[in-house]
Coordinates of C-alpha atoms and ligand atoms in Angstrom, one line a residue:
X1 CA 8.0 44.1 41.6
X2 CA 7.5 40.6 40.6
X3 CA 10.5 38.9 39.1
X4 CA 10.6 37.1 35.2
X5 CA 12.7 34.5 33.7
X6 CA 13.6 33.3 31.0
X7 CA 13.9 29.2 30.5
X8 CA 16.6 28.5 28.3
X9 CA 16.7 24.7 27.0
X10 CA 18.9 22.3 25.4
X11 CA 18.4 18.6 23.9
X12 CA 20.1 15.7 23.8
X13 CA 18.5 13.3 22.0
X14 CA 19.4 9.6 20.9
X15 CA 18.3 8.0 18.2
X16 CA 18.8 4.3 17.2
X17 CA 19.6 3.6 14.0
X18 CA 17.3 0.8 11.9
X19 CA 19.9 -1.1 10.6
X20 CA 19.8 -4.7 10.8
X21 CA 23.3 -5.5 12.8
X22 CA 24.8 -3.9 15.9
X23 CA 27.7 -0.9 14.8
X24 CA 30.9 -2.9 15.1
X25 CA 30.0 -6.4 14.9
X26 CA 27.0 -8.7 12.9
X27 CA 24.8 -9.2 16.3
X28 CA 21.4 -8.9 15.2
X29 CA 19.3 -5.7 16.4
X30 CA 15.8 -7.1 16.8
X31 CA 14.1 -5.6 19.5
X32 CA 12.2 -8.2 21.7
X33 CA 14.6 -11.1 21.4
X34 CA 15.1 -14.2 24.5
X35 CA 17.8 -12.2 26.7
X36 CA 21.4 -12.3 26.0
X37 CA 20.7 -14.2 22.5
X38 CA 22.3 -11.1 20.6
X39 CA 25.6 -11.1 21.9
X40 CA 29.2 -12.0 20.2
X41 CA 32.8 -11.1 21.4
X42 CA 33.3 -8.1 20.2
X43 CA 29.8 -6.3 21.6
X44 CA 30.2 -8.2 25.3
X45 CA 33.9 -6.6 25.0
X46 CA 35.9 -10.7 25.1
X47 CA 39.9 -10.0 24.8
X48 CA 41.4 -10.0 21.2
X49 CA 38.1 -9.7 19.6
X50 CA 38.3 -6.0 17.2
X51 CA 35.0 -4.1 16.1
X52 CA 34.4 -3.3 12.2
X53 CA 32.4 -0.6 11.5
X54 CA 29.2 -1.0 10.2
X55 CA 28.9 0.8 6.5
X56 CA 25.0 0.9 6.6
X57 CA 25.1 2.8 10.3
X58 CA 27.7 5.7 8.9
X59 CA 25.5 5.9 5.6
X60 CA 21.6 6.4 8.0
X61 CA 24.1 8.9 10.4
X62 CA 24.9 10.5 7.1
X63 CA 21.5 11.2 5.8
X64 CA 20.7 12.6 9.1
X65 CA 23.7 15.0 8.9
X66 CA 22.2 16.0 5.6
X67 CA 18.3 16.3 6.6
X68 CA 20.0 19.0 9.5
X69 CA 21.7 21.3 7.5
X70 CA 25.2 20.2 9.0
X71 CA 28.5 20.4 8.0
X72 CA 30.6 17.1 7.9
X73 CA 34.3 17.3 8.4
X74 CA 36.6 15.3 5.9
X75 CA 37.1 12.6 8.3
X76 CA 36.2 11.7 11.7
X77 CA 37.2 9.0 14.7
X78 CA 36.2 6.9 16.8
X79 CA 37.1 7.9 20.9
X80 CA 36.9 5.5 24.2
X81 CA 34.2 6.7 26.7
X82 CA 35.3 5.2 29.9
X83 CA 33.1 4.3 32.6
X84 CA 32.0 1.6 34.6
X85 CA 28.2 0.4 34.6
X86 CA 27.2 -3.7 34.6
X87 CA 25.4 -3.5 31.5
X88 CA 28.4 -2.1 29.8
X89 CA 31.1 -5.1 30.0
X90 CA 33.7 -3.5 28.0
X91 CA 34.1 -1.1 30.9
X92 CA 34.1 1.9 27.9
X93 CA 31.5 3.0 25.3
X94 CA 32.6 3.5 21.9
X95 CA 32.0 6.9 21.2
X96 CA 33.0 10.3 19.2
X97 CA 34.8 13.1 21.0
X98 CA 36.0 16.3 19.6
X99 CA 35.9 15.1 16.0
X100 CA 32.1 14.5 15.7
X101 CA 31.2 12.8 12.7
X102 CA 28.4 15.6 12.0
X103 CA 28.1 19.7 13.3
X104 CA 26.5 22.8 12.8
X105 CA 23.2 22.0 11.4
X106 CA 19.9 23.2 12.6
X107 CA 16.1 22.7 12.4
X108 CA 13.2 25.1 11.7
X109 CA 10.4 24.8 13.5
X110 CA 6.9 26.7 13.5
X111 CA 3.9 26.8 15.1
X112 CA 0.5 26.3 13.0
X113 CA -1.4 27.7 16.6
X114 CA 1.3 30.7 16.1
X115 CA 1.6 30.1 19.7
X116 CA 6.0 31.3 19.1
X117 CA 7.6 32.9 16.2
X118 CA 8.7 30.6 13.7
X119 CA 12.6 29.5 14.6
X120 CA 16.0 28.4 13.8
X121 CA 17.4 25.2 16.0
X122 CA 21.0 25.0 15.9
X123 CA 22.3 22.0 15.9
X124 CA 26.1 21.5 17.9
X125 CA 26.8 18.2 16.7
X126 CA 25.4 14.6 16.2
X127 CA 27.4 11.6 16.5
X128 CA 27.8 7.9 16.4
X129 CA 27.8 5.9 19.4
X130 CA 27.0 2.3 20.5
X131 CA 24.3 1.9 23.3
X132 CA 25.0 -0.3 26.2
X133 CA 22.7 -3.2 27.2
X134 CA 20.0 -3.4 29.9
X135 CA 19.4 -3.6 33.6
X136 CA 16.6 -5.4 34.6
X137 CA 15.7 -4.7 38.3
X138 CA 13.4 -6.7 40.3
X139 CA 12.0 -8.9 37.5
X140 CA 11.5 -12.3 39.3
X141 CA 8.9 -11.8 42.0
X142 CA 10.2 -12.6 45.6
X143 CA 13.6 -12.2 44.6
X144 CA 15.8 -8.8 45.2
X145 CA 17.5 -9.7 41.9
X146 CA 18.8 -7.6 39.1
X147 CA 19.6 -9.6 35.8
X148 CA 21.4 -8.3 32.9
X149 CA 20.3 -8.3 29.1
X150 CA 23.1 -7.7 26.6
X151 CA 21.3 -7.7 23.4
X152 CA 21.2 -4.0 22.6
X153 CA 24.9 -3.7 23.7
X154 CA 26.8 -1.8 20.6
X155 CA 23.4 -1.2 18.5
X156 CA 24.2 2.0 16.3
X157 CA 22.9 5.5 18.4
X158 CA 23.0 8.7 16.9
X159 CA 23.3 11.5 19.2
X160 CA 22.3 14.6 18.7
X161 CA 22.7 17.7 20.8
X162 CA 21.4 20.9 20.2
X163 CA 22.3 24.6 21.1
X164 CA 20.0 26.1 24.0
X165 CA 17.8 27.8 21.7
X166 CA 14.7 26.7 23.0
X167 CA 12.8 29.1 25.1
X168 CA 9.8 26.5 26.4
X169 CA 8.2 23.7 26.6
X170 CA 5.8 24.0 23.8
X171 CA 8.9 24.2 21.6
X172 CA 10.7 21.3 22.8
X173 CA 8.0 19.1 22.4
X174 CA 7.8 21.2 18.7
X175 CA 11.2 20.3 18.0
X176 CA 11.2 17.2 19.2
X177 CA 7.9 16.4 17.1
X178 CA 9.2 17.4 14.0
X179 CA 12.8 16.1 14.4
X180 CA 10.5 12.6 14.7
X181 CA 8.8 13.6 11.7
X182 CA 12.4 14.0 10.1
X183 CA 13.9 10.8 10.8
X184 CA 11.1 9.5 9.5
X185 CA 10.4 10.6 6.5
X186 CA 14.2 9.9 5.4
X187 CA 13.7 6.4 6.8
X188 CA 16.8 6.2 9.5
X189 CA 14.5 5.0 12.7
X190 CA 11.7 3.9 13.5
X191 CA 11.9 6.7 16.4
X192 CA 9.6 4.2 18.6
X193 CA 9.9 5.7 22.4
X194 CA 8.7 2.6 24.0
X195 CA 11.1 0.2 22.4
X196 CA 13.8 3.2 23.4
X197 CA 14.7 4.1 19.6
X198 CA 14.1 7.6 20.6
X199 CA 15.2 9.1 24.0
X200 CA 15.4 12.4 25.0
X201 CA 17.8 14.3 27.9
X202 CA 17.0 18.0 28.2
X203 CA 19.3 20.6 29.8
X204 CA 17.5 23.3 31.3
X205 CA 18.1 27.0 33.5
X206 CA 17.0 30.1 33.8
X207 CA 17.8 33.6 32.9
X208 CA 16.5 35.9 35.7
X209 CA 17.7 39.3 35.6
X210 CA 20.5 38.5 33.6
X211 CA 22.0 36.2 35.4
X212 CA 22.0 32.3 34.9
X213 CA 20.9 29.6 37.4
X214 CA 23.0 26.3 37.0
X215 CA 21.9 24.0 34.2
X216 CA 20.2 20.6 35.0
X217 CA 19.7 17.5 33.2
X218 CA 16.8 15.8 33.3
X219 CA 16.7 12.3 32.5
X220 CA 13.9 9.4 32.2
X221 CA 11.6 11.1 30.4
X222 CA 9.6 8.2 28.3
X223 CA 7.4 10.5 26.2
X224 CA 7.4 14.1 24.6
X225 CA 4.3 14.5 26.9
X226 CA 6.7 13.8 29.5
X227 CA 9.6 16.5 28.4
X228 CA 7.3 19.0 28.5
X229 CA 5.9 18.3 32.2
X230 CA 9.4 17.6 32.7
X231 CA 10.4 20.7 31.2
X232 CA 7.5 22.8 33.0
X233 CA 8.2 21.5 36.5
X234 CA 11.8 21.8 36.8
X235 CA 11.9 25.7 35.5
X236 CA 9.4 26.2 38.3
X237 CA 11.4 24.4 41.0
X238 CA 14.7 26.0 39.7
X239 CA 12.8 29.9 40.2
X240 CA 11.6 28.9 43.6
X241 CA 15.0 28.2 44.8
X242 CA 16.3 31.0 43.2
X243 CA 13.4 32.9 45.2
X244 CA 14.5 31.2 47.8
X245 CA 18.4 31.2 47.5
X246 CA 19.1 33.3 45.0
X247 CA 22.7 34.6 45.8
X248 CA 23.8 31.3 46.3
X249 CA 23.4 29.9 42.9
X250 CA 27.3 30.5 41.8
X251 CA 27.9 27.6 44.3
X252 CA 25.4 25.0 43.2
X253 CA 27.1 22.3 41.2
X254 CA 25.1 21.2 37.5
X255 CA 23.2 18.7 38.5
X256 CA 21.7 15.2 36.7
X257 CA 17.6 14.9 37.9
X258 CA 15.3 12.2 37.1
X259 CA 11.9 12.7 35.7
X260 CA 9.3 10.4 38.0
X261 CA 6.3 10.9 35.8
X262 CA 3.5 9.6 38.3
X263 CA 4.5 11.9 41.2
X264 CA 4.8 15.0 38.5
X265 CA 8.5 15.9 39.9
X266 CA 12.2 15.4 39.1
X267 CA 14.6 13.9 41.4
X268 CA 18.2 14.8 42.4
X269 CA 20.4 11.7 41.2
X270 CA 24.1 13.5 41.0
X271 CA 26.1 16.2 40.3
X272 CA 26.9 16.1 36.7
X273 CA 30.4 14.4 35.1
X274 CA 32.2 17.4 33.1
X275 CA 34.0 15.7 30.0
X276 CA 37.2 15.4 31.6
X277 CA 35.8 12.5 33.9
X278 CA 35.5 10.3 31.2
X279 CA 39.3 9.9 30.0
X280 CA 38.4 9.8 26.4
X281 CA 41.2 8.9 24.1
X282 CA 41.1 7.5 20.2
X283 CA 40.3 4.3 20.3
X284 CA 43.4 2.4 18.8
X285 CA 41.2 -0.6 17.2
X286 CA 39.4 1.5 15.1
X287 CA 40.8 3.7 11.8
X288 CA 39.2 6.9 11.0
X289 CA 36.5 7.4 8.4
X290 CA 36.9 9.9 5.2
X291 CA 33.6 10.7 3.6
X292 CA 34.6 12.0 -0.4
X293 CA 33.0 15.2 -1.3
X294 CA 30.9 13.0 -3.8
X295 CA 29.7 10.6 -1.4
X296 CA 28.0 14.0 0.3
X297 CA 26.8 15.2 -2.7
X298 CA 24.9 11.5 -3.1
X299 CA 23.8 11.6 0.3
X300 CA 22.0 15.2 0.6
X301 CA 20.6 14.6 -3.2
X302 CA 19.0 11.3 -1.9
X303 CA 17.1 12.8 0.5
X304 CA 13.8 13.6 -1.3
X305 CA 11.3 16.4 -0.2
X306 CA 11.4 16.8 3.4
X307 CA 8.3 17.5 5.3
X308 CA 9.1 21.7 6.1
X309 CA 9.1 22.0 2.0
X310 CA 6.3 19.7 1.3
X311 CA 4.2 21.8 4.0
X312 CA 5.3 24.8 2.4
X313 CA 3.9 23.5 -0.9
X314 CA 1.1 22.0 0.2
X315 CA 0.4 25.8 1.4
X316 CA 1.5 27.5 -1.9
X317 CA 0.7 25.1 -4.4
X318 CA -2.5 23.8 -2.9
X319 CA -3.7 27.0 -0.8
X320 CA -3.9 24.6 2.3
X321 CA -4.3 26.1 5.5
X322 CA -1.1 26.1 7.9
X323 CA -3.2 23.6 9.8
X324 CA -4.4 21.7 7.3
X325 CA -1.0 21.1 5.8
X326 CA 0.5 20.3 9.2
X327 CA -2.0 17.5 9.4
X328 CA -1.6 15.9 6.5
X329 CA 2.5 15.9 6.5
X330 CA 2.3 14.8 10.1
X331 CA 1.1 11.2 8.8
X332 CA 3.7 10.6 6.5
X333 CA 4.6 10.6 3.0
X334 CA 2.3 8.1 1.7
X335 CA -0.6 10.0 2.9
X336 CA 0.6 13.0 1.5
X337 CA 1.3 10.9 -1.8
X338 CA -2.5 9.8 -1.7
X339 CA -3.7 13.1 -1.5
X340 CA -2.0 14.7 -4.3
X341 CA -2.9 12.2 -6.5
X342 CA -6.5 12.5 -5.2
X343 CA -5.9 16.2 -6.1
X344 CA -4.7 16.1 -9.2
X345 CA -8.2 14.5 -10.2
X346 CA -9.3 17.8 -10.6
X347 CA -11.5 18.7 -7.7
X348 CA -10.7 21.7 -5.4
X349 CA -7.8 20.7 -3.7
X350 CA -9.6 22.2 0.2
X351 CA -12.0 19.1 -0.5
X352 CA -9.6 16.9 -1.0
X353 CA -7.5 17.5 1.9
X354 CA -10.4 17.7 4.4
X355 CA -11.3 14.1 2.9
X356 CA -8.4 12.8 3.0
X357 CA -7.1 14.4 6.9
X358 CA -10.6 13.4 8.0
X359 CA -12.4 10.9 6.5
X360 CA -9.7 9.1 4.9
X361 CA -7.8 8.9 8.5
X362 CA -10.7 8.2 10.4
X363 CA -11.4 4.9 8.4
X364 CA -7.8 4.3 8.9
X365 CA -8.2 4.4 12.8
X366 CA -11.3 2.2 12.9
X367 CA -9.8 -0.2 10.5
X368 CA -6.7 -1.8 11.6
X369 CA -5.8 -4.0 9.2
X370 CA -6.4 -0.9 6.5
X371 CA -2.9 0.8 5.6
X372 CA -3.2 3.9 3.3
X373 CA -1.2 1.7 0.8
X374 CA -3.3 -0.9 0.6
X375 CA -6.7 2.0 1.1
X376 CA -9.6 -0.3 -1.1
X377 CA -10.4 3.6 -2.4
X378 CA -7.9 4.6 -4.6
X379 CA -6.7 8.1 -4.4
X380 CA -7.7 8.3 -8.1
X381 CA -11.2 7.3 -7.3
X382 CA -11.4 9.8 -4.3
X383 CA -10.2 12.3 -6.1
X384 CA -13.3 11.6 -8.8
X385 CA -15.9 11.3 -6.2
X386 CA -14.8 14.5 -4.9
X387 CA -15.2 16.0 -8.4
X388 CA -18.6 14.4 -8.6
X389 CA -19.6 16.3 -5.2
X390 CA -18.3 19.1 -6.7
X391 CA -20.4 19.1 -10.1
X392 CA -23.1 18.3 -8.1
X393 CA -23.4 14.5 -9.2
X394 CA -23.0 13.5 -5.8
X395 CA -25.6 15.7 -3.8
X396 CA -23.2 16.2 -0.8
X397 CA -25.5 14.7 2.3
X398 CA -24.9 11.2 0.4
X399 CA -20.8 11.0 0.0
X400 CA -20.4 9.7 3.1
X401 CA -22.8 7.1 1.9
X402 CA -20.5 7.0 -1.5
X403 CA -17.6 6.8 0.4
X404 CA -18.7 3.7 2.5
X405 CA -20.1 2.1 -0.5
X406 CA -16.8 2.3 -2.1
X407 CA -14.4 1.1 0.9
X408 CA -17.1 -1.8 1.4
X409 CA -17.1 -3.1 -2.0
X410 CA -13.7 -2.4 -2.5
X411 CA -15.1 -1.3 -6.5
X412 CA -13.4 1.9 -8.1
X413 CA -16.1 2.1 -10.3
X414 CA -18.2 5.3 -9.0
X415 CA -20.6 5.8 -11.5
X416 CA -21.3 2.0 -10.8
X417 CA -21.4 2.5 -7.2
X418 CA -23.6 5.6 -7.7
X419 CA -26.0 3.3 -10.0
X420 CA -26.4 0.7 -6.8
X421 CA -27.3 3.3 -4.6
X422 CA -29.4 5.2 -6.7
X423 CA -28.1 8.6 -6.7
X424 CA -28.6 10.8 -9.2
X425 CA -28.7 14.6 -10.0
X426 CA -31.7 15.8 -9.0
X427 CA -32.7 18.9 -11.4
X428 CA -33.8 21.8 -9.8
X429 CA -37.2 22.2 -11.2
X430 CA -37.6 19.1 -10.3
X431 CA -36.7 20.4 -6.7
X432 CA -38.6 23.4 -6.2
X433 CA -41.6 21.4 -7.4
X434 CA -40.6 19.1 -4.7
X435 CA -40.7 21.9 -2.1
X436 CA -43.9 23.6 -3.4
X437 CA -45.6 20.3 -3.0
X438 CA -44.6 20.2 0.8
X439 CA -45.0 23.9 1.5
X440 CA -48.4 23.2 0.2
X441 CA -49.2 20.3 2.3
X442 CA -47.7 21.9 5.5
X443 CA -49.2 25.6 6.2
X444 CA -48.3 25.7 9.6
X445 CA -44.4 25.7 8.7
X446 CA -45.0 28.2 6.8
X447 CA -46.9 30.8 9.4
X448 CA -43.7 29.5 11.9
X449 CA -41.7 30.7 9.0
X450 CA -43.5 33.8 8.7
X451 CA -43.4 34.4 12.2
X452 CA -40.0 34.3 12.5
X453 CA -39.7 30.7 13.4
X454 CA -37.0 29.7 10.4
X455 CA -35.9 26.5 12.1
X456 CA -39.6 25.0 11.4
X457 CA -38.1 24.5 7.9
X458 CA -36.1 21.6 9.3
X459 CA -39.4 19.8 9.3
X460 CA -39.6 20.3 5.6
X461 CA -36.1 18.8 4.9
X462 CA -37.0 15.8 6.6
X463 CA -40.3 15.0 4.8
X464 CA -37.9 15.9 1.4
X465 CA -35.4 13.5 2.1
X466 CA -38.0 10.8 2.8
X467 CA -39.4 11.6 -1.1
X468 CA -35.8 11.8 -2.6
X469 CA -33.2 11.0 -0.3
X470 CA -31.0 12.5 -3.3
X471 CA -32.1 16.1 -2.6
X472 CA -29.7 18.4 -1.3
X473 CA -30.9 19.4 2.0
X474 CA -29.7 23.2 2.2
X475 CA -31.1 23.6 -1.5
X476 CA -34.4 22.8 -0.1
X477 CA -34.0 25.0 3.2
X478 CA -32.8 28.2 0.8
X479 CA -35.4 27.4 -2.1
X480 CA -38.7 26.8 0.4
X481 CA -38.2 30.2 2.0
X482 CA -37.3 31.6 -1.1
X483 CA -41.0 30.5 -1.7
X484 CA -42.0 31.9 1.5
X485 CA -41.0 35.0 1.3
X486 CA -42.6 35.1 -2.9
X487 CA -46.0 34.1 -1.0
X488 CA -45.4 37.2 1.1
X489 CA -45.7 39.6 -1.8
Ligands
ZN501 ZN1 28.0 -8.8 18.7

């Protein structure tokens, strides 16, 4: 008999806070600045020099704290981390131990493919940290050099850790997609991955007939694409050596791997540090923070709709698919602002969002400078055009034309824009005269027609569209074998 498992997963997951100074002192955060140009005392660690906690970083940590469903505790410290590394001159990281500033929240997350049953992600904890600076290996060519850069060193983190509740890949990358989406929407990162704002470690082991292989860590993992390869790899690797060694495992130590994402495997770097290796203690220059129960109140009542309850009403109030409601809170809240203005306009709301999530976004991607702010349709104006398609003003093969009328003149004047392209309602006596005339002047579409041939009509549409480019073409297709089939009797 074949054997099963079960992959059980964790995250870690640090997020870098968007304020505009480093967590204890006024060192700029700027990403991309001349190396070691961001630097005081207090962050490069200089005797005598004492860190003051920055306000703005407690206030983003607690909005987060709020978006998660966790609890807060009615105060919280600050601990010593201690370990050596070179881009960490203070020899410690400023940290939080077993008084996190945030615990016991959690995350729902779904699938729109339905691919796993909608689910609860606890979340252990998330706390404030400051992130150490920058090792630069091999930079200069010709020289075996490693140079330090000491700019991010005490930039606000926010770690958060979650409870192994996922079961695979596809719903790490889930969680980790819509915890993104999260941050986000209430503004506390810019989450970018490849200026490090987000960075993910995942824990990962196997249940195999009850019994658990040791957990790993894997680290390096630049992208969500990577996690999941990440995550995919290593539970194979860990249930071939159970295959392989399986009674063995109680002796295998928990181990830290490294993701190499061009060769496709993880590394063995070291056995894991347990939290006693670290020495933590309070950190004497730094007093505890009380948060008042009004302060909370103001935080979670700041937070605005968050994207799982604006999905959930674009689906109920707007019968939006799953899918289509995924797509459009996936770009953010100014698209999803857009389109229920261009809603509201009247039209059928399915219209609007399949303009709007395809369309809309399209011109967005093949216009750079275009930002849906500063869109030259606006969402008012879509929403009419799409009430003109509706009524039948806008015969539907000409609103793309509409459309790109509109964006190029930048007007939001559609009857206007309508006048300049000459559109207008074409009757429909006016269009079954249209189609007797070419049924007329074309017998041999006709006997295809009668011979079962139906795609001759297509012939017909053309030839209409040349006479009135206004026509609708399916119109013409139902009405001229409407005809057809009269001729018959
Ligand atoms: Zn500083």
């Amino acid at each position: 008999m074949s054997e099963t498992y079960t992959t059980i997963i964790g995250l870690e997951v640090h997020v870098q806070l968007g304020t505009q100074s480093k967590l204890f002192c006024g060192c700029s955060t700027k990403f991309g600045a001349e190396p070691n140009t961001q630097t005081c005392p207090v962050c490069i660690g200089l005797p005598g020099s004492l860190p003051v906690m920055n306000r703005e970083a407690f206030q983003l940590a607690l909005k987060t704290a709020a978006a998660l469903d966790c609890e807060i505790p009615s105060h919280t410290k600050w601990d010593r981390k201690q370990y050596y590394y070179p881009d960490l001159p203070k020899g410690y990281q400023i940290s939080q131990f077993d008084l996190p500033m945030s615990a016991n929240g959690f995350l729902e997350i779904s699938d729109p493919k339905s691919r796993f049953e909608p689910k609860r992600v606890r979340i252990r904890r998330a706390h404030l940290e400051e992130d150490a600076g920058k090792s630069l290996h091999d930079e200069v060519a010709g020289k075996a050099d490693s140079l330090i850069d000491l700019n991010r060193t005490g930039t606000p983190l926010l770690e958060i850790v979650t409870e192994p509740d996922l079961k695979s890949s596809l719903e790490a990358k889930t969680f980790l997609n819509d915890l993104k989406l999260l941050l986000m929407y209430i503004g506390v990162s810019d989450c970018n991955m490849q200026e490090g704002s987000l960075r993910v470690d995942a824990n990962v082991n196997l249940h195999i007939n009850g019994i658990a292989t040791p957990i790993v860590e894997i680290k390096n993992m630049n992208s969500f694409r990577a996690v999941e390869r990440a995550l995919d790899y290593e539970a194979q690797r860990q249930f071939t050596v159970w295959q392989e060694t399986g009674k063995k495992l109680g002796d295998v130590p928990k181990q830290t791997r490294g993701w190499d994402d061009a060769a496709g495997i993880t590394r063995g770097q070291r056995s894991k540090e347990e939290s006693s290796d670290y020495r933590y203690f309070p950190d004497p220059d730094l007093i505890p923070v009380a948060v008042a129960a009004g302060e909370w109140k103001n935080v979670q009542a700041s937070l605005g709709e968050l994207p799982a309850k604006l999905r959930h009403r674009l689906e109920s109030d707007f019968t939006l698919s799953a899918y289509d409601a995924e797509v459009l809170v996936n770009q953010g809240q100014p698209l999803v602002e857009y389109f229920f203005e261009a809603a509201k306009a009247g039209g059928s709301a399915k219209l609007a969002a399949n303009w709007v999530s395809q369309v809309v976004l399209r011109t967005l991607n093949e216009k750079p400078d275009f930002s849906i702010e500063t869109f030259p349709i606006s969402s008012g104006t879509l929403g009419r055009m799409i009430e003109f398609i509706q009524s039948g003003k806008i015969p539907s093969s000409r609103a793309p034309d509409v459309f790109a009328k509109l964006v190029e003149s930048g007007s939001n004047d559609v009857d206007v824009t309508l006048v300049s392209l000459g559109i207008e309602r074409v009757d429909e006596s006016e269009l079954i005269e249209l189609c007797e005339k070419l049924l007329a002047a074309n017998p041999k579409t006709i006997a295809d027609v009668r011979a079962g041939k139906t795609q001759a009509i297509g012939a017909l549409i053309g030839q209409a569209k040349k006479q009135n480019p206004n026509i609708d073409p399916a119109r013409v297709r139902e009405i001229s074998l409407q005809l057809i089939d009269k001729m018959a009797d």
